[in-house]
mmCIF file of C-alpha atoms and ligand atoms in Angstrom:
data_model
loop_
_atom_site.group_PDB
_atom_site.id
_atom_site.type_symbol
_atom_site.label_atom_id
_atom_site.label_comp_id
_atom_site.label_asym_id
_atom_site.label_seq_id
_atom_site.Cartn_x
_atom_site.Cartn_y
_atom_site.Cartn_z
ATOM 1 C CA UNK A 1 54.323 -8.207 -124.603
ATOM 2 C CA UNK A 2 55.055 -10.163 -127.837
ATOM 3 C CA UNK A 3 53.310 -12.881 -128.774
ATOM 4 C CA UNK A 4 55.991 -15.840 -130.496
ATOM 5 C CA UNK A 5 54.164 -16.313 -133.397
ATOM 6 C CA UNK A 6 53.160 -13.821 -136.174
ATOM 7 C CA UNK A 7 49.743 -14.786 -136.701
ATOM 8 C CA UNK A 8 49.251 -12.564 -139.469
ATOM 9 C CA UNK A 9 52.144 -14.965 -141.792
ATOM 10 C CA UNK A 10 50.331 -17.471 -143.231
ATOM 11 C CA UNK A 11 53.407 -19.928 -143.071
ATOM 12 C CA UNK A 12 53.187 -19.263 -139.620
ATOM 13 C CA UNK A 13 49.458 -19.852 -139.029
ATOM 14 C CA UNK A 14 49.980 -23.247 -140.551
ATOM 15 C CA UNK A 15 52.898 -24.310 -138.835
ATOM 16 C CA UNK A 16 51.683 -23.642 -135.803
ATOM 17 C CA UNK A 17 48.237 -25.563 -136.775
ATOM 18 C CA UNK A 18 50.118 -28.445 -137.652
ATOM 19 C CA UNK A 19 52.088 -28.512 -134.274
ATOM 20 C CA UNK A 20 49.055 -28.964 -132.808
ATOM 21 C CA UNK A 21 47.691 -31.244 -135.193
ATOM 22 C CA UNK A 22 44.615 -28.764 -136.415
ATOM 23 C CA UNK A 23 43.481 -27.670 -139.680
ATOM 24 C CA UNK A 24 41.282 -24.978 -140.603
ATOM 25 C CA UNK A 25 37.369 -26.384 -140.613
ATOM 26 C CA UNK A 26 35.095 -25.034 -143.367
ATOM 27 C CA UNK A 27 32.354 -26.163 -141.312
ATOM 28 C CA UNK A 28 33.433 -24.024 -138.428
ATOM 29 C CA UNK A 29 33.634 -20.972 -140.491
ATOM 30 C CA UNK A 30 37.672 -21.217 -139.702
ATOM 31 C CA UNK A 31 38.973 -18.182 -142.270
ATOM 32 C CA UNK A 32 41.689 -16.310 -140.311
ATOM 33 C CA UNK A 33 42.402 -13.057 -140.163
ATOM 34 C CA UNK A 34 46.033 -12.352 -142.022
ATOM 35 C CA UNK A 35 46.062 -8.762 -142.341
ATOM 36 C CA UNK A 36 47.494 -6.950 -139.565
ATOM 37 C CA UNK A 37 45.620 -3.133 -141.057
ATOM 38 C CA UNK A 38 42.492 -4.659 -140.911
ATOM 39 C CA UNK A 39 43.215 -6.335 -136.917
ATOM 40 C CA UNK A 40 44.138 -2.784 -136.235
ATOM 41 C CA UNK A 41 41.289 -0.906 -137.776
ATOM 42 C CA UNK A 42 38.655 -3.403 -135.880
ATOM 43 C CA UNK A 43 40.800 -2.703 -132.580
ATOM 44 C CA UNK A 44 40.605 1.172 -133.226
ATOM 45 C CA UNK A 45 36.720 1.116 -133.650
ATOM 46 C CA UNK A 46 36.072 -0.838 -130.538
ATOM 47 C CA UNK A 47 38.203 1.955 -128.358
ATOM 48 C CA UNK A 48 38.626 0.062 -125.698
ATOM 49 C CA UNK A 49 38.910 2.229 -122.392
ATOM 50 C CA UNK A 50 40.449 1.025 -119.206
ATOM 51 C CA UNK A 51 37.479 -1.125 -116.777
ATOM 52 C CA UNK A 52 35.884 -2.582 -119.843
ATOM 53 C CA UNK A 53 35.504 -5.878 -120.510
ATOM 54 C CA UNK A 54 35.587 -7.537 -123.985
ATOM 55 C CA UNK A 55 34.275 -10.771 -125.281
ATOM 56 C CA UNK A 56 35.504 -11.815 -128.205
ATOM 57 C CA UNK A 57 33.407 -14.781 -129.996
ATOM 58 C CA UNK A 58 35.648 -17.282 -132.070
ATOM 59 C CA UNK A 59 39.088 -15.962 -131.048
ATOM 60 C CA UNK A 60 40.742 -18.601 -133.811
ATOM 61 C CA UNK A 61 44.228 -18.367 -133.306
ATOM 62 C CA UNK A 62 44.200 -15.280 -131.133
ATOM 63 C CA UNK A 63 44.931 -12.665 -133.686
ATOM 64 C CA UNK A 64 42.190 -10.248 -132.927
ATOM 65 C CA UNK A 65 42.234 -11.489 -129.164
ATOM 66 C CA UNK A 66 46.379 -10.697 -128.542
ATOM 67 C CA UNK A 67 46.214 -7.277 -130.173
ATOM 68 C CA UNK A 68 43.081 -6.456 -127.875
ATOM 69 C CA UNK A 69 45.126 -7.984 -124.864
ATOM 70 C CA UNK A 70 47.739 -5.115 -125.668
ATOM 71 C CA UNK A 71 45.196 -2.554 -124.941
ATOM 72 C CA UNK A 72 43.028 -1.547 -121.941
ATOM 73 C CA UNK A 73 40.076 -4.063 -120.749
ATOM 74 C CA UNK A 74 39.728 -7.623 -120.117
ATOM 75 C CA UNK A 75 39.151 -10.062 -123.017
ATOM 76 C CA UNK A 76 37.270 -12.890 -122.471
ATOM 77 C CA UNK A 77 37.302 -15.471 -125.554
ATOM 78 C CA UNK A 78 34.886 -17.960 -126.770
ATOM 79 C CA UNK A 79 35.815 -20.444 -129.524
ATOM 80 C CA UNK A 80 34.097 -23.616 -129.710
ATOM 81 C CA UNK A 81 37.401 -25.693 -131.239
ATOM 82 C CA UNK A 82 38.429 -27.508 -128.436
ATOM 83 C CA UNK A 83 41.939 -27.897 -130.589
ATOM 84 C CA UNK A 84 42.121 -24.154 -130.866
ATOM 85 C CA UNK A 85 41.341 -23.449 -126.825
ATOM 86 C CA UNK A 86 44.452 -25.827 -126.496
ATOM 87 C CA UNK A 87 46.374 -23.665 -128.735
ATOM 88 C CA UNK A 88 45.033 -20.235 -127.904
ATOM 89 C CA UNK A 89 46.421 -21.072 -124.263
ATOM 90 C CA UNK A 90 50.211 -21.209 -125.502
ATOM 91 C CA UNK A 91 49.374 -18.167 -127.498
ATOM 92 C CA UNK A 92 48.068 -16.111 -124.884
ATOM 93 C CA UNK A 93 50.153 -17.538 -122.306
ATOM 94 C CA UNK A 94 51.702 -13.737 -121.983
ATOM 95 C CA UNK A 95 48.785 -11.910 -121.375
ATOM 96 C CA UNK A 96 47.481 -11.580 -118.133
ATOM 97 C CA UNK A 97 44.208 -10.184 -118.287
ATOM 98 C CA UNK A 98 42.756 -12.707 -121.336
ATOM 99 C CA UNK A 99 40.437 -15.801 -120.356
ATOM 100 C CA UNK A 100 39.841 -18.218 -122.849
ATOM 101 C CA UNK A 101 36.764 -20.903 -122.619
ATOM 102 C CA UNK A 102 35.726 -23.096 -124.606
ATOM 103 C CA UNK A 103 31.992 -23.169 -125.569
ATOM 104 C CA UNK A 104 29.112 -22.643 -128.423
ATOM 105 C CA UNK A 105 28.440 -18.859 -128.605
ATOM 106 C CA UNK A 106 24.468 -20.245 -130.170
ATOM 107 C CA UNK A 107 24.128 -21.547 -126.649
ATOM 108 C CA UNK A 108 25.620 -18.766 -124.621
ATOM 109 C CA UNK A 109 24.034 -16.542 -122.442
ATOM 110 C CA UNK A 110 25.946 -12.650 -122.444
ATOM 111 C CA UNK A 111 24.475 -11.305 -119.571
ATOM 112 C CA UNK A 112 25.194 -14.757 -117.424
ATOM 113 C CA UNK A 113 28.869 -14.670 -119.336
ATOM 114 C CA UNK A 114 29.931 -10.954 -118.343
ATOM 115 C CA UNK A 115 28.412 -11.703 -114.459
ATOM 116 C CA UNK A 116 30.956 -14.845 -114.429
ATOM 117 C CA UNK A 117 34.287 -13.106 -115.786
ATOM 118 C CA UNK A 118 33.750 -9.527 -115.422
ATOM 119 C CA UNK A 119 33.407 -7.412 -111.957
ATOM 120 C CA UNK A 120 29.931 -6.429 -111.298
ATOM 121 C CA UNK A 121 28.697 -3.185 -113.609
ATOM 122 C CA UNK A 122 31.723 -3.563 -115.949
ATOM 123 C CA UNK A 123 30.573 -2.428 -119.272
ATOM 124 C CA UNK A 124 31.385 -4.967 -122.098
ATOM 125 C CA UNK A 125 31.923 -4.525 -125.879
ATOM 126 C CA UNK A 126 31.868 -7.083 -128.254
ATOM 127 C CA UNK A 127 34.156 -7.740 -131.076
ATOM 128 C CA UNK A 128 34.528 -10.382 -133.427
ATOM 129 C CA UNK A 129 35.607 -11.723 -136.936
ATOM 130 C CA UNK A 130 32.315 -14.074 -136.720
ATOM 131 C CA UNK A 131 31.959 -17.561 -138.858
ATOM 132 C CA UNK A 132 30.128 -16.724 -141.436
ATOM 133 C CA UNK A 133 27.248 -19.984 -141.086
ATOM 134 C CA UNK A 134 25.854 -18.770 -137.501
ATOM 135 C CA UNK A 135 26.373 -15.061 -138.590
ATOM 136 C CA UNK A 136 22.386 -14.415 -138.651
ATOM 137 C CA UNK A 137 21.347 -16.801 -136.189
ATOM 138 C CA UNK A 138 23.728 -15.307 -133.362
ATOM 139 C CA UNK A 139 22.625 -11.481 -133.855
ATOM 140 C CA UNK A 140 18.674 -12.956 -133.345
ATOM 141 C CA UNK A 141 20.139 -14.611 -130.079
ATOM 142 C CA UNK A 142 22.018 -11.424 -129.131
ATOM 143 C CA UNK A 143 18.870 -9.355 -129.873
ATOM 144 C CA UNK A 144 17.215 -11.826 -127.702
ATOM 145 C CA UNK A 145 19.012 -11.362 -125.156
ATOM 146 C CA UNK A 146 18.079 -7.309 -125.914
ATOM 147 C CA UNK A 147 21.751 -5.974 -126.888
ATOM 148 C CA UNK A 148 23.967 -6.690 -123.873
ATOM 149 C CA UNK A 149 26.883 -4.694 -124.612
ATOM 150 C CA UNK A 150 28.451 -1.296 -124.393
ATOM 151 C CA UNK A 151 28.867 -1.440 -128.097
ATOM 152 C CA UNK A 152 29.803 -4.369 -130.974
ATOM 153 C CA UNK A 153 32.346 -4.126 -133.294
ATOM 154 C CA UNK A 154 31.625 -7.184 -135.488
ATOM 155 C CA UNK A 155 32.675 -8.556 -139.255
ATOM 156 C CA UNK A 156 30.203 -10.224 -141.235
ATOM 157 C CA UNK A 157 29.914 -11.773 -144.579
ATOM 158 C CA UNK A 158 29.454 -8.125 -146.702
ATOM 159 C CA UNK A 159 25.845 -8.854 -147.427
ATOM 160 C CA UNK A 160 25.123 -10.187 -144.055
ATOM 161 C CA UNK A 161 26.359 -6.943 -142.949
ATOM 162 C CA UNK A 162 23.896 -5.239 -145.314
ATOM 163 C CA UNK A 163 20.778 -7.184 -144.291
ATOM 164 C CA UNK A 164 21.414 -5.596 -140.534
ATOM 165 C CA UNK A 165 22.047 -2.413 -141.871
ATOM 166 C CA UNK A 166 19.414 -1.802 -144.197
ATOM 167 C CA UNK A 167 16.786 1.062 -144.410
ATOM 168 C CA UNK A 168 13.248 0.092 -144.871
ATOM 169 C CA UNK A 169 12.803 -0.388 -149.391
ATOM 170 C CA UNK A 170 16.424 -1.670 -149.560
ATOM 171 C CA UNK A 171 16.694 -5.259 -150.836
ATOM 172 C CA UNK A 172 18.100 -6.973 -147.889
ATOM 173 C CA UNK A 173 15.584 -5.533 -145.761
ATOM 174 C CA UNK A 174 13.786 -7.793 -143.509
ATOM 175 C CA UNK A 175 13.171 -9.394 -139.734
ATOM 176 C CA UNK A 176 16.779 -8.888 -139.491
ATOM 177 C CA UNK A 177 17.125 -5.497 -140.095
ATOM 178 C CA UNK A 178 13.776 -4.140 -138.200
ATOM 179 C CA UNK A 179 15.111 -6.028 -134.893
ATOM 180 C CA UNK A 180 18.779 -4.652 -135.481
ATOM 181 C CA UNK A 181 17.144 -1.315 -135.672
ATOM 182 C CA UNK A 182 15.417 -1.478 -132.944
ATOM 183 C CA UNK A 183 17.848 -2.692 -130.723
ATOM 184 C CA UNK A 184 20.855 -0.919 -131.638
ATOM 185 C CA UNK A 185 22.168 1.802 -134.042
ATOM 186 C CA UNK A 186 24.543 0.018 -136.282
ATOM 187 C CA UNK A 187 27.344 1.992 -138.614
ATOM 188 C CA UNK A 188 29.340 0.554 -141.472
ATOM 189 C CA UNK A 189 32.848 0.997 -141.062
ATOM 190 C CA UNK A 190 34.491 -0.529 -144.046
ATOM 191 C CA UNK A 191 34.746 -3.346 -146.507
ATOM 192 C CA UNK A 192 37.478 -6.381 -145.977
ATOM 193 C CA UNK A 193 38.745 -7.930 -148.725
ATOM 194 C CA UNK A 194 38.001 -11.762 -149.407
ATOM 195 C CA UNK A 195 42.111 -12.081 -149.787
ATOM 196 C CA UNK A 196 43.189 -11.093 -146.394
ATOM 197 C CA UNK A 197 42.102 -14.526 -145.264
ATOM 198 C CA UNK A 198 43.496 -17.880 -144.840
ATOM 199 C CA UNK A 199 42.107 -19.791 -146.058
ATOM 200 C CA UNK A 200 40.627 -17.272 -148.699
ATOM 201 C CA UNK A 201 36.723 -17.871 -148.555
ATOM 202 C CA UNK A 202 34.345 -17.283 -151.200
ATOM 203 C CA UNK A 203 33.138 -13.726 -149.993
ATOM 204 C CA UNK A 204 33.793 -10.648 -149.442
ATOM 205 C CA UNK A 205 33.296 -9.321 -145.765
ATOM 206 C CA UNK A 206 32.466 -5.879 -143.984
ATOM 207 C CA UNK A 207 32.874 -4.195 -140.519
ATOM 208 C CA UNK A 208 29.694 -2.730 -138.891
ATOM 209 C CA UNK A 209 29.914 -1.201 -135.135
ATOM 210 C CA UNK A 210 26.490 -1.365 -133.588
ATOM 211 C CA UNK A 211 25.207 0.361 -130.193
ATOM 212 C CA UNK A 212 22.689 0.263 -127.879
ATOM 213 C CA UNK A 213 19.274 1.945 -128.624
ATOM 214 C CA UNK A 214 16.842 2.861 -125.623
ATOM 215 C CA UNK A 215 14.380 0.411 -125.954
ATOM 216 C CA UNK A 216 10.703 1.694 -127.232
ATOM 217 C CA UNK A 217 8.892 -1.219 -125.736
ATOM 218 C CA UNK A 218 8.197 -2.427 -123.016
ATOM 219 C CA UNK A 219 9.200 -6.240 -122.522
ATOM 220 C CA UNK A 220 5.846 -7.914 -123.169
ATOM 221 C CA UNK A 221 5.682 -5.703 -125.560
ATOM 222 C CA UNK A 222 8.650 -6.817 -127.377
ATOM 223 C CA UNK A 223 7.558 -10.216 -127.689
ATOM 224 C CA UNK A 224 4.854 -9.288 -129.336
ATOM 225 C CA UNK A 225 7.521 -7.066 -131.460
ATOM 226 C CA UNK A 226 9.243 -10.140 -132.485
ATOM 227 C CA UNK A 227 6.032 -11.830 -133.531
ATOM 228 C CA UNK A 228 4.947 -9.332 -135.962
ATOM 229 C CA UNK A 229 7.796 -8.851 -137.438
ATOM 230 C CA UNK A 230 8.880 -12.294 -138.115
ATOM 231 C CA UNK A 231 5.216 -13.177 -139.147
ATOM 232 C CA UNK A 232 5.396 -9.678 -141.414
ATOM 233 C CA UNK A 233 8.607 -11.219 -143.103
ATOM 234 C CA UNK A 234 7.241 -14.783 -143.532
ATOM 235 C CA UNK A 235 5.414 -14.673 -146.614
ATOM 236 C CA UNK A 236 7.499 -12.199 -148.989
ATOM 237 C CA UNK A 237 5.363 -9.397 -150.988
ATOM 238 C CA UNK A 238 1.802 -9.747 -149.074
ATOM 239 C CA UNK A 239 0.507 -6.685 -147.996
ATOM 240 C CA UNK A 240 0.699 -6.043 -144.154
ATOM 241 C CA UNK A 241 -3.025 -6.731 -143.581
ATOM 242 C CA UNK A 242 -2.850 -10.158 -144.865
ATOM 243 C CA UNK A 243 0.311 -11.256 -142.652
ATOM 244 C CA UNK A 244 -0.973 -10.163 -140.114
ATOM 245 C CA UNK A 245 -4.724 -11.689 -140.024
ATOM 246 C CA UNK A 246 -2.521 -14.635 -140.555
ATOM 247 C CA UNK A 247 -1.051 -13.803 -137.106
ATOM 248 C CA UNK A 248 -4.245 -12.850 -135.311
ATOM 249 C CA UNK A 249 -7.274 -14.583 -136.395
ATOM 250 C CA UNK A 250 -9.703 -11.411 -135.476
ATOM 251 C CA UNK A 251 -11.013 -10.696 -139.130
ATOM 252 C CA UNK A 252 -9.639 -7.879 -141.430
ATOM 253 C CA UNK A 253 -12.019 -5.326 -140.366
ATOM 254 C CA UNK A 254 -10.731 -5.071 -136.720
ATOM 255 C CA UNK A 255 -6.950 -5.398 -138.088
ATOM 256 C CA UNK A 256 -7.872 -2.467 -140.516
ATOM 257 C CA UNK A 257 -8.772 0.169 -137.630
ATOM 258 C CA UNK A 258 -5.871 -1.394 -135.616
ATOM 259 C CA UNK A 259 -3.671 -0.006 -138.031
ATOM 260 C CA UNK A 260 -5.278 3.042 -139.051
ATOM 261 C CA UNK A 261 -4.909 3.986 -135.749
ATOM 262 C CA UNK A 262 -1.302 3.607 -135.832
ATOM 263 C CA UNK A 263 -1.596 5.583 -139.108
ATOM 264 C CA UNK A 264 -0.478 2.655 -141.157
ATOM 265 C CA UNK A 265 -2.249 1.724 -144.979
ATOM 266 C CA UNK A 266 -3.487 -1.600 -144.956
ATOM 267 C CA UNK A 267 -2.305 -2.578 -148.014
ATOM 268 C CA UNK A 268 1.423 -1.274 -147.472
ATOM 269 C CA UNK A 269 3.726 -4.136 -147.473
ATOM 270 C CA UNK A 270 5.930 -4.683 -144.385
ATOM 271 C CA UNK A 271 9.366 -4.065 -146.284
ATOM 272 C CA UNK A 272 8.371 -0.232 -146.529
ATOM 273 C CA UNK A 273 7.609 0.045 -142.271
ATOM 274 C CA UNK A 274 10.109 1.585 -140.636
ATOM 275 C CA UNK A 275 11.113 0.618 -137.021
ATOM 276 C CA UNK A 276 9.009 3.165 -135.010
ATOM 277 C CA UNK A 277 5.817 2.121 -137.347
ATOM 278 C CA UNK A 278 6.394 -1.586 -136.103
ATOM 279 C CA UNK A 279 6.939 -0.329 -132.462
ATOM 280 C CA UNK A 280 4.011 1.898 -133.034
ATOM 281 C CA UNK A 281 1.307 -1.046 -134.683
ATOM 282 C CA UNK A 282 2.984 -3.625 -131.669
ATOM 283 C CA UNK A 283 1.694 -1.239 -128.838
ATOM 284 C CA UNK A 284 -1.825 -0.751 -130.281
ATOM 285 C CA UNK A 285 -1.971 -4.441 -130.744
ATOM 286 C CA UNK A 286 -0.956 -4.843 -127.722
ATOM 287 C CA UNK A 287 -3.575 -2.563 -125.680
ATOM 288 C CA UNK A 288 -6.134 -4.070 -127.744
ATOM 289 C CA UNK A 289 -5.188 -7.629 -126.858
ATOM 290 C CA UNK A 290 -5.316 -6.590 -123.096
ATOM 291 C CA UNK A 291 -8.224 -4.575 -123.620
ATOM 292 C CA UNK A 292 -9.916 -7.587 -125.195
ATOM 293 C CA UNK A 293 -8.825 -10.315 -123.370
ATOM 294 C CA UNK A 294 -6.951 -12.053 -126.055
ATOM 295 C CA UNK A 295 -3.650 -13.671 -125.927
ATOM 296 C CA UNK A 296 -0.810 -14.902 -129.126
HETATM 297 N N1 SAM B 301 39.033 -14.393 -134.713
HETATM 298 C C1 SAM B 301 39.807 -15.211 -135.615
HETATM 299 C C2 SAM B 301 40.339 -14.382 -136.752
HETATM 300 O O1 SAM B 301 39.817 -13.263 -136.941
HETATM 301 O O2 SAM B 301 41.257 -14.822 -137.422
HETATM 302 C C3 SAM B 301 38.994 -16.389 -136.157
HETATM 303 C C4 SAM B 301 37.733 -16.012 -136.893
HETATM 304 S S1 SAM B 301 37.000 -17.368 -137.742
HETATM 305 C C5 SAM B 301 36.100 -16.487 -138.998
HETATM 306 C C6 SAM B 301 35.647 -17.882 -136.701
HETATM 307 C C7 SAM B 301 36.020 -18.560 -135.393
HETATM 308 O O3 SAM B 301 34.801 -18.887 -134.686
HETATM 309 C C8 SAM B 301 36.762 -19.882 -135.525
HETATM 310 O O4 SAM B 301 37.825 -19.898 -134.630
HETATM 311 C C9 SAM B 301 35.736 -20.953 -135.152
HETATM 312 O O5 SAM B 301 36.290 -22.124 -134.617
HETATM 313 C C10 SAM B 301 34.893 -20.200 -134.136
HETATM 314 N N2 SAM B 301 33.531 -20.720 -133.976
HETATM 315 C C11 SAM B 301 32.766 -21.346 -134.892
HETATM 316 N N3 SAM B 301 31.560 -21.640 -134.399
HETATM 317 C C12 SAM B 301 31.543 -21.175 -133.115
HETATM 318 C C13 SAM B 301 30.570 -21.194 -132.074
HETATM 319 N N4 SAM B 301 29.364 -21.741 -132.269
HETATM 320 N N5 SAM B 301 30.890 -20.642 -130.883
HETATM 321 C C14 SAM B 301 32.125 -20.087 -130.687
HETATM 322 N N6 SAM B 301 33.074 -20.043 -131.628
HETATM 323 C C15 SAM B 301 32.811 -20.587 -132.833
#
């Protein structure tokens, strides 16, 4: 099946935009995809096999979403342009097994999503070329929602895609990266080029494929996860003790055997704990709250 337009032209792109009176939005994170290597190398990571679904978030003009509608597996797309969901439909229009709907991925719930458009059990992978202003915001949502998918093939501004990747000392490493690691282990694939873009943003990008990770926790637990760590994050170079008696108001001496017990220096600072010492610290806080009584 051929699609009519070569999306990967950028005389194209914008002839076909201006048929449909569109032009890219900055504040939509509209940079398109114009390299037809790079389409293919995202394609090749997600491997695709035949009963899996995909949901692609911010299909654009359908470059990423028409190459996956060659392979095996059902696309589903999300794009929040209602003038792209017009166009995407004449774009797709020869590929049966791609639904496109229109709606804010922030607001979207996976699980709920993959019910609706996918038969019951069908595992689903997600791949996307995401806008690069609800990059962060999204992956907090998707962890949320505790890593719905088979796998996630997913571009990212380069040092967003650094921040989820990194290792406990690194720079970027933060709330971000302790939730990504706990929910999924994430690879980087490659770097992209800010010039195979139209219109060329100001960064460079990067690929990352993340996959489930057998959760540690159980789900009160977790909430309790997310607590810590955000609170751990919050105030930048304090040592762990003092984010966290500003957490739990208990006093620093009962903190202090809370985390000796979970063989953790109270003075270490939280960009040094690694995911299994956060799991670790959240489940003796959390027996200790039962225990006790207490609630956060
Ligand atoms: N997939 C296309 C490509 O690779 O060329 C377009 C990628 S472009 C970086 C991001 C896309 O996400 C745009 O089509 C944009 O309209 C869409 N988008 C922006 N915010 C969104 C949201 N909240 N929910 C769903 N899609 C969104």
């Amino acid at each position: 099946m051929k699609v009519k337009y070569n999306l990967t032209s950028p005389r194209e792109v914008m002839a076909i935009m201006s048929q449909y009176g569109l032009r890219p939005q900055k504040g939509l994170g509209q940079n398109f995809l114009i390299d037809r290597n790079i389409v293919q190398k995202i394609i090749a990571a997600a491997e695709v096999e035949p009963g899996e679904g995909v949901l692609e978030i911010g299909p654009g003009l359908g470059t990423l979403t028409a190459e996956l509608a060659r392979g095996e597996g059902r696309i589903l797309a999300l794009e929040l342009d209602q003038g792209l969901v017009r166009l995407l439909a004449e774009v797709l229009r020869p590929f049966s097994r791609v639904a496109v709907i229109s709606g804010d991925a922030l607001k979207a719930d996976f699980i709920a999503l993959a019910n609706e458009y996918f038969p019951p059990g069908t595992p689903v992978k997600l791949v996307s070329n995401l806008p690069y202003y609800l990059s962060s915001t999204l992956m907090y949502r998707i962890f949320e929602q505790r890593f719905p998918f088979a796998r996630a093939v997913l571009m990212f501004q380069k040092e967003v895609a650094q921040r989820l990747l990194a290792e406990p000392g690194d720079a970027g490493y933060g709330s971000l990266s302790v939730l990504c690691r706990y929910y999924c282990s994430g690879t980087f694939l490659f770097n992209v080029s800010r010039r195979v873009f139209w219109p060329r943003p100001e960064v460079d990008s990067a690929v990352i494929m993340l996959a489930p990770r057998p959760p540690l926790l159980l789900p009160g637990e977790e909430a309790l996860l997310w607590r810590i760590v955000k609170g751990a994050f919050q105030l930048r170079r304090k040592t762990l003790l003092n984010s966290l008696s500003n957490i739990f108001p208990w006093g620093k001496e009962i903190l202090s055997t809370l985390l000796a017990q979970a063989s953790i220096e109270p003075a270490t600072r939280p960009e040094l704990l690694s995911v299994d010492q956060f799991a670790k610290l959240t489940r003796i806080l959390y027996n200790y709250m039962r225990e006790q009584n207490r609630f956060f």
